């Protein structure tokens, strides 16, 4: 399984970006896909995730109301629409896919088996 993330870049505070992540390979057992981020000097943190079969979503509190995760199952692709960006959103954003996790564990990075290479999002003040 391979994940290809794209869409990062430099944006001013208050601006928007849309990240994409396409999965290829043996993806027919996908249960969930998620986005995580890691800022310089900080640990990787959960951002958002979507349950593949139902479209149920979860978000970390700091992005609720600003970020939206969606999926296009036929293309094995997940998106992260990021609006009202803040400087504290600056990080490398990683997408991940999980095949054996349960619904309640979508926030945990250890629940995901494969990870993309990351895409850098920089928000200037």
Backbone as a printed PyTorch tensor [residue, N CA C, xyz], in Angstrom:
tensor([[[  0.8460,  -1.1820,   0.0000],
         [  0.0000,   0.0000,   0.0000],
         [  0.8860,   1.2380,   0.0000]],

        [[  0.5260,   2.1830,  -0.8470],
         [  1.2480,   3.4490,  -0.9040],
         [  0.2780,   4.6020,  -0.7780]],

        [[  0.7030,   5.6310,  -0.0870],
         [ -0.1020,   6.8300,   0.0870],
         [  0.6630,   8.0250,  -0.4580]],

        [[ -0.0180,   8.8200,  -1.2500],
         [  0.5970,  10.0070,  -1.8450],
         [ -0.1890,  11.2320,  -1.4120]],

        [[  0.4470,  12.0420,  -0.5830],
         [ -0.1940,  13.2600,  -0.0920],
         [  0.2720,  14.4590,  -0.9000]],

        [[ -0.6220,  15.4130,  -1.0510],
         [ -0.2880,  16.6300,  -1.7810],
         [ -1.1760,  17.7680,  -1.3090]],

        [[ -0.8180,  18.9840,  -1.7230],
         [ -1.6510,  20.1360,  -1.4390],
         [ -1.1060,  21.1040,  -0.4220]],

        [[  0.0040,  20.7720,   0.1990],
         [  0.5810,  21.6850,   1.1680],
         [  1.1570,  22.9190,   0.5090]],

        [[  1.5250,  23.8960,   1.3280],
         [  2.1110,  25.1190,   0.7960],
         [  2.1540,  26.2030,   1.8330]],

        [[  2.4440,  27.4000,   1.3600],
         [  2.5250,  28.5750,   2.2190],
         [  1.2590,  29.4100,   2.0430]],

        [[  0.6500,  29.7600,   3.1520],
         [ -0.5830,  30.5370,   3.1070],
         [ -0.5900,  31.5260,   4.2620]],

        [[ -1.2430,  32.6450,   4.0700],
         [ -1.3630,  33.6210,   5.1540],
         [ -2.4410,  33.1870,   6.1390]],

        [[ -2.3000,  33.6600,   7.3460],
         [ -3.3090,  33.3700,   8.3640],
         [ -4.6830,  33.8050,   7.8600]],

        [[ -5.6710,  32.9500,   8.1170],
         [ -7.0150,  33.1960,   7.6210],
         [ -7.2980,  32.5760,   6.2760]],

        [[ -6.2660,  32.0870,   5.6270],
         [ -6.4170,  31.4920,   4.3140],
         [ -6.8330,  30.0350,   4.3770]],

        [[ -6.8760,  29.4100,   3.2000],
         [ -7.3390,  28.0330,   3.0940],
         [ -6.3780,  27.2030,   2.2520]],

        [[ -6.3700,  25.9130,   2.5420],
         [ -5.6570,  24.9360,   1.7340],
         [ -6.4720,  23.6610,   1.7170]],

        [[ -6.2840,  22.8690,   0.6740],
         [ -6.9380,  21.5620,   0.5860],
         [ -5.8750,  20.4930,   0.3520]],

        [[ -5.7580,  19.5950,   1.2900],
         [ -4.8270,  18.4870,   1.1630],
         [ -5.5410,  17.2830,   0.5640]],

        [[ -4.8030,  16.5240,  -0.2140],
         [ -5.3200,  15.2870,  -0.7930],
         [ -4.3870,  14.1510,  -0.4610]],

        [[ -4.9360,  12.9600,  -0.3650],
         [ -4.1210,  11.7780,  -0.1130],
         [ -4.7540,  10.6080,  -0.8620]],

        [[ -4.0180,  10.0800,  -1.8150],
         [ -4.5010,   8.9630,  -2.6150],
         [ -3.7900,   7.6790,  -2.2010]],

        [[ -4.5690,   6.6520,  -1.9440],
         [ -4.0190,   5.3530,  -1.5680],
         [ -4.0540,   4.4190,  -2.7660]],

        [[ -3.0130,   3.6340,  -2.9070],
         [ -2.9610,   2.6600,  -3.9910],
         [ -2.4530,   1.3350,  -3.4440]],

        [[ -2.7190,   0.2810,  -4.1950],
         [ -2.3120,  -1.0430,  -3.7430],
         [ -3.5000,  -1.8000,  -3.1680]],

        [[ -3.2350,  -2.6430,  -2.1760],
         [ -4.2720,  -3.4920,  -1.5940],
         [ -5.0880,  -2.6980,  -0.5740]],

        [[ -6.0140,  -1.8960,  -1.0630],
         [ -6.7850,  -0.9960,  -0.2030],
         [ -8.2200,  -1.4370,   0.0050]],

        [[ -8.5860,  -2.6270,  -0.4570],
         [ -9.9960,  -3.0050,  -0.4280],
         [-10.5080,  -3.2480,   0.9830]],

        [[ -9.6190,  -3.3950,   1.9630],
         [-10.0520,  -3.6060,   3.3450],
         [ -9.9340,  -2.3450,   4.1910]],

        [[ -9.8960,  -1.1940,   3.5320],
         [ -9.7500,   0.0540,   4.2840],
         [-10.8910,   0.2230,   5.2790]],

        [[-10.5400,   0.5310,   6.5270],
         [-11.5480,   0.8390,   7.5360],
         [-11.5910,   2.3370,   7.8140]],

        [[-10.4540,   2.9740,   7.8030],
         [-10.4270,   4.4100,   8.0860],
         [ -9.1780,   5.0270,   7.4840]],

        [[ -9.2800,   6.3050,   7.2090],
         [ -8.1110,   7.1000,   6.8360],
         [ -8.0710,   8.3280,   7.7220]],

        [[ -6.8810,   8.7400,   8.0280],
         [ -6.7440,   9.8590,   8.9450],
         [ -5.6550,  10.8150,   8.5290]],

        [[ -5.7080,  11.9960,   9.1260],
         [ -4.6690,  13.0100,   8.9710],
         [ -4.0600,  13.2940,  10.3390]],

        [[ -2.7580,  13.3530,  10.3590],
         [ -2.0030,  13.7180,  11.5410],
         [ -1.0490,  14.8380,  11.1480]],

        [[ -0.5030,  15.5170,  12.1200],
         [  0.4720,  16.5650,  11.8250],
         [  1.5570,  16.5980,  12.8750]],

        [[  2.7070,  17.0870,  12.4540],
         [  3.8370,  17.1990,  13.3650],
         [  4.5300,  18.5290,  13.1350]],

        [[  4.4910,  19.3520,  14.1600],
         [  5.1680,  20.6470,  14.1180],
         [  6.6100,  20.4720,  14.5910]],

        [[  7.4950,  21.3740,  14.2190],
         [  8.8980,  21.2650,  14.6360],
         [  9.0280,  21.1680,  16.1490]],

        [[  9.7620,  20.1740,  16.6030],
         [  9.9990,  20.0160,  18.0280],
         [  8.8410,  19.4290,  18.8100]],

        [[  7.7910,  19.0270,  18.1140],
         [  6.6140,  18.4730,  18.7960],
         [  6.3230,  17.0630,  18.3190]],

        [[  5.5230,  16.3750,  19.0870],
         [  5.1320,  15.0260,  18.7080],
         [  4.0380,  15.0670,  17.6410]],

        [[  3.9290,  13.9690,  16.9160],
         [  2.8700,  13.8650,  15.9240],
         [  1.5220,  13.8330,  16.6420]],

        [[  0.5730,  14.6210,  16.1310],
         [ -0.7310,  14.6850,  16.7620],
         [ -1.8440,  14.4020,  15.7610]],

        [[ -2.9250,  13.8900,  16.2850],
         [ -4.1020,  13.5850,  15.4830],
         [ -4.7830,  14.8760,  15.0430]],

        [[ -5.2850,  14.8750,  13.7890],
         [ -6.0310,  16.0190,  13.2770],
         [ -7.4800,  15.6190,  12.9810]],

        [[ -7.6610,  14.6350,  12.1160],
         [ -9.0050,  14.2310,  11.7070],
         [ -8.9390,  12.8400,  11.1060]],

        [[-10.0870,  12.1580,  11.1370],
         [-10.1580,  10.8260,  10.5360],
         [-11.5720,  10.5620,  10.0580]],

        [[-11.6740,   9.6420,   9.1060],
         [-12.9760,   9.3020,   8.5440],
         [-13.1000,   7.7890,   8.4610]],

        [[-14.2600,   7.2970,   8.9070],
         [-14.5520,   5.8660,   8.8470],
         [-15.0570,   5.5620,   7.4510]],

        [[-14.3670,   4.6580,   6.7630],
         [-14.5760,   4.4800,   5.3270],
         [-15.9930,   4.0670,   4.9670]],

        [[-16.5800,   3.1380,   5.7170],
         [-17.8580,   2.5620,   5.3170],
         [-19.0220,   3.5320,   5.5200]],

        [[-18.9600,   4.3140,   6.6020],
         [-20.1100,   5.1530,   6.9380],
         [-19.8720,   6.6440,   6.7050]],

        [[-18.6150,   7.0260,   6.5790],
         [-18.3090,   8.4480,   6.4530],
         [-18.2740,   9.1830,   7.7810]],

        [[-18.3740,   8.4630,   8.8790],
         [-18.2910,   9.1120,  10.1890],
         [-16.9300,   9.7640,  10.3600]],

        [[-16.9180,  10.9350,  10.9670],
         [-15.6780,  11.6930,  11.1160],
         [-15.4190,  12.0670,  12.5690]],

        [[-14.1470,  12.2460,  12.8750],
         [-13.7280,  12.7480,  14.1790],
         [-12.6540,  13.7920,  13.9470]],

        [[-12.5910,  14.7720,  14.8420],
         [-11.6360,  15.8640,  14.7320],
         [-11.0180,  16.1540,  16.0860]],

        [[ -9.7990,  16.6420,  16.0650],
         [ -9.2530,  17.1730,  17.2890],
         [ -9.9070,  18.5160,  17.5540]],

        [[-10.0140,  18.8910,  18.8060],
         [-10.7820,  20.0850,  19.1740],
         [-10.2710,  21.3570,  18.5050]],

        [[ -8.9800,  21.4590,  18.3140],
         [ -8.4010,  22.7020,  17.8210],
         [ -8.7430,  22.9940,  16.3580]],

        [[ -9.2510,  22.0070,  15.6200],
         [ -9.5790,  22.2320,  14.2130],
         [-11.0780,  22.1390,  13.9360]],

        [[-11.8630,  21.8000,  14.9290],
         [-13.3070,  21.6820,  14.7250],
         [-13.8860,  23.0100,  14.2480]],

        [[-14.7160,  22.9250,  13.2150],
         [-15.3180,  24.1210,  12.6560],
         [-14.4560,  24.8020,  11.6180]],

        [[-13.1860,  24.4000,  11.5020],
         [-12.2880,  25.0010,  10.5160],
         [-11.8440,  23.9860,   9.4510]],

        [[-11.6390,  22.7550,   9.8620],
         [-11.1740,  21.7060,   8.9520],
         [-12.3050,  20.7310,   8.6750]],

        [[-12.3130,  20.1860,   7.4550],
         [-13.3000,  19.1790,   7.0840],
         [-12.6000,  18.0400,   6.3480]],

        [[-12.8050,  16.8270,   6.8390],
         [-12.2520,  15.6500,   6.1750],
         [-13.3610,  14.9880,   5.3720]],

        [[-13.0480,  14.6560,   4.1370],
         [-13.9910,  13.9580,   3.2700],
         [-13.2490,  12.8490,   2.5330]],

        [[-14.0220,  11.9860,   1.9200],
         [-13.3990,  10.8880,   1.1810],
         [-14.1060,  10.6580,  -0.1350]],

        [[-13.3640,  10.1430,  -1.0530],
         [-13.9110,   9.7130,  -2.3330],
         [-13.5170,   8.2460,  -2.4650]],

        [[-14.3910,   7.3880,  -1.9600],
         [-14.0210,   5.9820,  -1.7870],
         [-13.6420,   5.2990,  -3.0950]],

        [[-14.3360,   5.6510,  -4.1600],
         [-14.0480,   5.0060,  -5.4430],
         [-12.6270,   5.2950,  -5.9230]],

        [[-12.0650,   6.3950,  -5.4580],
         [-10.7020,   6.7630,  -5.8390],
         [ -9.7150,   6.5090,  -4.7130]],

        [[-10.1990,   5.8950,  -3.6170],
         [ -9.3220,   5.6450,  -2.4530],
         [ -8.5780,   6.9130,  -2.0450]],

        [[ -9.3090,   7.9970,  -2.0100],
         [ -8.7040,   9.3020,  -1.7340],
         [ -9.4120,   9.9770,  -0.5780]],

        [[ -8.6350,  10.6030,   0.2590],
         [ -9.1720,  11.3820,   1.3620],
         [ -8.6660,  12.8140,   1.2310]],

        [[ -9.5160,  13.7510,   1.6340],
         [ -9.1910,  15.1710,   1.5300],
         [ -9.2770,  15.8220,   2.9100]],

        [[ -8.5320,  16.8850,   3.0670],
         [ -8.6360,  17.7000,   4.2650],
         [ -8.7370,  19.1550,   3.8290]],

        [[ -9.9360,  19.7070,   3.9210],
         [-10.1530,  21.1160,   3.6180],
         [ -9.8590,  21.9060,   4.8720]],

        [[ -8.9130,  22.8150,   4.7740],
         [ -8.4910,  23.5960,   5.9280],
         [ -8.7960,  25.0630,   5.6850]],

        [[ -9.6900,  25.6010,   6.4800],
         [-10.0830,  27.0100,   6.3730],
         [ -9.6610,  27.7660,   7.6350]],

        [[ -9.6690,  29.0630,   7.5380],
         [ -9.3200,  29.9230,   8.6800],
         [ -8.0210,  29.4610,   9.3280]],

        [[ -7.0360,  29.2350,   8.5220],
         [ -5.7700,  28.6980,   9.0240],
         [ -5.0840,  29.6810,   9.9680]],

        [[ -4.4040,  29.1110,  10.9490],
         [ -3.6930,  29.8830,  11.9560],
         [ -2.2150,  29.5020,  11.9250]],

        [[ -1.3530,  30.3830,  12.3920],
         [  0.0750,  30.0400,  12.4260],
         [  0.3450,  28.7440,  13.1820]],

        [[ -0.4420,  28.4510,  14.1910],
         [ -0.2290,  27.2200,  14.9600],
         [ -0.6300,  25.9720,  14.2040]],

        [[ -1.2100,  26.1160,  13.0190],
         [ -1.4950,  24.9610,  12.1690],
         [ -0.2720,  24.5510,  11.3420]],

        [[  0.7700,  25.3470,  11.4040],
         [  1.9910,  25.0450,  10.6570],
         [  2.5730,  23.7190,  11.1130]],

        [[  2.7640,  22.8200,  10.1640],
         [  3.2640,  21.4780,  10.4820],
         [  3.4210,  20.6840,   9.1880]],

        [[  4.0510,  19.5470,   9.3050],
         [  4.0090,  18.5600,   8.2340],
         [  2.7810,  17.6980,   8.4770]],

        [[  1.9510,  17.5980,   7.4680],
         [  0.7140,  16.8400,   7.5800],
         [  0.8900,  15.4790,   6.9160]],

        [[  0.5120,  14.4420,   7.6520],
         [  0.6340,  13.0680,   7.1750],
         [ -0.7430,  12.4300,   7.0730]],

        [[ -0.9510,  11.6750,   6.0100],
         [ -2.1610,  10.8740,   5.9270],
         [ -1.7970,   9.4240,   6.2530]],

        [[ -2.7940,   8.6870,   6.6850],
         [ -2.5740,   7.3090,   7.0800],
         [ -3.8190,   6.4890,   6.7870]],

        [[ -3.6200,   5.1970,   6.5960],
         [ -4.7310,   4.2870,   6.3280],
         [ -4.6740,   3.1220,   7.3070]],

        [[ -5.8490,   2.7350,   7.7810],
         [ -5.9340,   1.6320,   8.7140],
         [ -6.8590,   0.5460,   8.2120]],

        [[ -6.4580,  -0.7070,   8.4400],
         [ -7.2330,  -1.8410,   7.9660],
         [ -7.8210,  -2.6820,   9.0860]],

        [[ -7.3620,  -2.4980,  10.2840],
         [ -7.8320,  -3.3660,  11.3640],
         [ -8.2730,  -2.6120,  12.5990]],

        [[ -8.3020,  -1.2960,  12.5180],
         [ -8.6540,  -0.5300,  13.7110],
         [-10.1520,  -0.5860,  13.9750]],

        [[-10.5200,  -0.1980,  15.1710],
         [-11.9280,  -0.0770,  15.5240],
         [-12.2900,   1.4020,  15.5740]],

        [[-13.5820,   1.6680,  15.5240],
         [-14.0740,   3.0350,  15.4100],
         [-13.5300,   3.9410,  16.5190]],

        [[-13.4710,   3.4100,  17.7070],
         [-13.0750,   4.2280,  18.8480],
         [-11.5820,   4.5190,  18.8860]],

        [[-10.8100,   3.9120,  18.0010],
         [ -9.3590,   4.1010,  18.0430],
         [ -8.8390,   4.9500,  16.9010]],

        [[ -9.7150,   5.6660,  16.2090],
         [ -9.2850,   6.4320,  15.0340],
         [ -8.3130,   7.5540,  15.3750]],

        [[ -8.2820,   8.0060,  16.6290],
         [ -7.3960,   9.1070,  17.0020],
         [ -5.9700,   8.6560,  17.2800]],

        [[ -5.7540,   7.3640,  17.3540],
         [ -4.4480,   6.8560,  17.7600],
         [ -3.5730,   6.5690,  16.5460]],

        [[ -2.3820,   7.1360,  16.4690],
         [ -1.5110,   6.8690,  15.3180],
         [ -1.1340,   5.4040,  15.1830]],

        [[ -1.0740,   4.6930,  16.2890],
         [ -0.7150,   3.2680,  16.2380],
         [ -1.8100,   2.4110,  15.6070]],

        [[ -2.9880,   2.9990,  15.3610],
         [ -4.0860,   2.2570,  14.7470],
         [ -3.9290,   2.1260,  13.2300]],

        [[ -2.9940,   2.8700,  12.6640],
         [ -2.8600,   2.9440,  11.2100],
         [ -1.6120,   2.1910,  10.7510]],

        [[ -1.7860,   1.4140,   9.6900],
         [ -0.7000,   0.5590,   9.2250],
         [  0.2270,   1.2250,   8.2260]],

        [[ -0.3030,   2.1320,   7.4150],
         [  0.5160,   2.7520,   6.3670],
         [  0.3850,   4.2700,   6.4200]],

        [[  1.4880,   4.9180,   6.0820],
         [  1.5720,   6.3750,   6.1750],
         [  2.1130,   6.9630,   4.8820]],

        [[  1.6270,   8.1680,   4.5700],
         [  2.1660,   8.9130,   3.4470],
         [  3.4480,   9.6330,   3.8380]],

        [[  4.0440,  10.3000,   2.8740],
         [  5.3430,  10.9300,   3.0810],
         [  5.2530,  12.2870,   3.7620]],

        [[  4.0760,  12.8400,   3.8700],
         [  3.9270,  14.1370,   4.5180],
         [  3.9580,  15.2860,   3.5350]],

        [[  3.1910,  16.3090,   3.8400],
         [  3.1780,  17.5240,   3.0340],
         [  3.2140,  18.7120,   3.9890]],

        [[  4.0750,  19.6740,   3.6910],
         [  4.3140,  20.7860,   4.6000],
         [  3.2760,  21.8900,   4.4060]],

        [[  2.6880,  22.2940,   5.5130],
         [  1.7720,  23.4330,   5.5340],
         [  2.3960,  24.5120,   6.4100]],

        [[  2.5780,  25.6870,   5.8290],
         [  3.1500,  26.8110,   6.5620],
         [  2.1640,  27.9570,   6.5290]],

        [[  1.7760,  28.4170,   7.7140],
         [  0.8280,  29.5270,   7.8220],
         [  1.5610,  30.7200,   8.4050]],

        [[  1.6300,  31.7720,   7.6410],
         [  2.3370,  32.9820,   8.0900],
         [  1.3640,  33.9380,   8.7770]],

        [[  1.8820,  34.6630,   9.7390],
         [  1.0240,  35.6060,  10.4830],
         [  1.0090,  36.9700,   9.8490]]])
